[in-house]
Amino acid sequence: MTATTTSPATPSQDDGADRPPVSLWRGRVGLIVGIVLLGITLRYAITGMSPLLTTLRTEMGIGVAGASFLGMLPTLSFGIAGFLAPVLIRRWSPELTAALASATCSAPSAPCWAVHSSRRRAAGLRR
């Protein structure tokens, strides 16, 4: 009896040989710029609350526990988003997830913009 050796199956040589490699940066520069700009913009929303806590406490009539909870909300939101981001990126693309996050962050300012622009129109001011 003679032993025969079989070579392991090798992948075909034409799988992707015609296509040049795709860069990881392709189509993502705008995404990265948007994330950086969003991070710069959100910085003031996070760090700007601490100097206002005493004013918020007196104006809203809340105690130390309520003020501490208000100060904790941005950090809690970042923690929740940190756990949800990988799940959403796997389900959708990183670009769509970033677009949805940007829309979510900018949604609360839409009513302010609408009121401001309607007041400007009522006053007869142009942009």
Coordinates of C-alpha atoms in Angstrom, one line a residue:
M1 CA 0.0 0.0 0.0
T2 CA 1.3 3.3 -0.9
A3 CA 0.3 6.5 0.9
T4 CA -0.9 9.3 -1.2
T5 CA -0.6 12.9 0.0
T6 CA -3.2 15.5 -0.9
S7 CA -2.3 19.1 -1.0
P8 CA -4.5 21.5 0.8
A9 CA -7.0 23.4 -1.3
T10 CA -5.5 26.6 -2.5
P11 CA -7.7 29.6 -3.2
S12 CA -8.1 30.6 -6.8
Q13 CA -5.6 33.2 -8.0
D14 CA -8.1 35.4 -9.7
D15 CA -10.1 36.3 -6.6
G16 CA -9.7 40.1 -6.5
A17 CA -6.5 40.1 -8.6
D18 CA -8.0 42.4 -11.1
R19 CA -9.1 45.1 -8.6
P20 CA -6.7 47.5 -6.9
P21 CA -6.8 47.6 -3.1
V22 CA -9.3 50.0 -1.7
S23 CA -8.0 52.6 0.7
L24 CA -9.6 52.8 4.2
W25 CA -9.7 56.6 3.9
R26 CA -11.8 56.5 0.7
G27 CA -15.1 58.2 1.4
R28 CA -14.5 58.6 5.1
V29 CA -12.6 62.0 5.1
G30 CA -15.9 63.9 5.3
L31 CA -17.1 61.6 8.1
I32 CA -13.9 62.2 10.1
V33 CA -14.1 66.0 9.6
G34 CA -17.8 65.9 10.7
I35 CA -17.0 64.0 13.8
V36 CA -14.2 66.4 14.8
L37 CA -16.5 69.4 14.2
L38 CA -19.3 67.8 16.2
G39 CA -16.9 67.1 19.0
I40 CA -15.7 70.7 19.1
T41 CA -19.3 71.9 19.1
L42 CA -20.4 69.5 21.8
R43 CA -17.5 70.5 24.1
Y44 CA -19.2 73.7 25.2
A45 CA -22.5 71.9 25.9
I46 CA -20.6 69.5 28.3
T47 CA -18.2 71.9 30.0
G48 CA -20.5 74.9 30.1
M49 CA -22.9 73.5 32.7
S50 CA -20.6 73.5 35.7
P51 CA -20.4 77.3 36.1
L52 CA -24.2 77.6 35.8
L53 CA -25.1 75.0 38.4
T54 CA -25.6 77.5 41.2
T55 CA -27.8 79.7 39.0
L56 CA -29.7 76.6 37.9
R57 CA -30.2 75.5 41.5
T58 CA -31.6 78.8 42.6
E59 CA -33.7 79.4 39.4
M60 CA -35.2 75.9 39.3
G61 CA -35.4 75.4 43.0
I62 CA -33.6 72.1 43.0
G63 CA -31.3 70.7 45.6
V64 CA -27.7 69.4 45.5
A65 CA -28.9 66.0 44.4
G66 CA -30.8 67.4 41.5
A67 CA -27.9 69.6 40.4
S68 CA -25.6 66.6 40.7
F69 CA -28.0 64.6 38.5
L70 CA -28.0 67.4 35.9
G71 CA -24.2 67.5 35.9
M72 CA -24.1 63.7 35.5
L73 CA -26.4 63.6 32.4
P74 CA -23.8 64.4 29.8
T75 CA -21.4 61.7 31.1
L76 CA -24.2 59.2 31.3
S77 CA -25.3 60.0 27.8
F78 CA -21.7 59.4 26.5
G79 CA -21.6 56.1 28.3
I80 CA -24.8 54.9 26.8
A81 CA -23.8 56.0 23.4
G82 CA -20.4 54.2 23.8
F83 CA -22.2 50.9 24.3
L84 CA -24.8 51.5 21.5
A85 CA -22.4 52.8 18.8
P86 CA -20.7 49.4 18.0
V87 CA -24.1 47.7 17.8
L88 CA -25.5 50.4 15.5
I89 CA -22.3 50.4 13.3
R90 CA -22.6 46.6 12.9
R91 CA -26.3 47.0 11.9
W92 CA -25.8 50.0 9.7
S93 CA -22.7 51.6 8.2
P94 CA -20.4 53.9 10.2
E95 CA -21.5 56.8 7.9
L96 CA -25.2 56.3 8.6
T97 CA -24.6 55.9 12.3
A98 CA -22.6 59.2 12.4
A99 CA -25.3 61.0 10.4
L100 CA -28.0 59.7 12.7
A101 CA -26.0 60.8 15.8
S102 CA -25.4 64.3 14.3
A103 CA -29.2 64.6 13.5
T104 CA -30.0 63.5 17.1
C105 CA -27.6 66.0 18.5
S106 CA -28.8 68.9 16.4
A107 CA -32.6 68.1 16.7
P108 CA -33.1 70.1 19.9
S109 CA -31.8 73.3 18.3
A110 CA -34.2 73.1 15.4
P111 CA -37.1 74.7 17.3
C112 CA -34.8 77.5 18.5
W113 CA -33.7 78.1 14.9
A114 CA -37.3 78.2 13.7
V115 CA -38.4 80.7 16.3
H116 CA -35.3 82.9 15.7
S117 CA -35.8 82.9 11.9
S118 CA -39.6 83.6 12.2
R119 CA -38.8 86.6 14.6
R120 CA -36.3 87.9 12.1
R121 CA -38.9 87.6 9.3
A122 CA -41.5 89.3 11.4
A123 CA -39.1 92.2 12.1
G124 CA -38.3 92.5 8.3
L125 CA -34.7 91.5 8.7
R126 CA -32.9 89.5 6.1
R127 CA -30.1 86.9 6.6

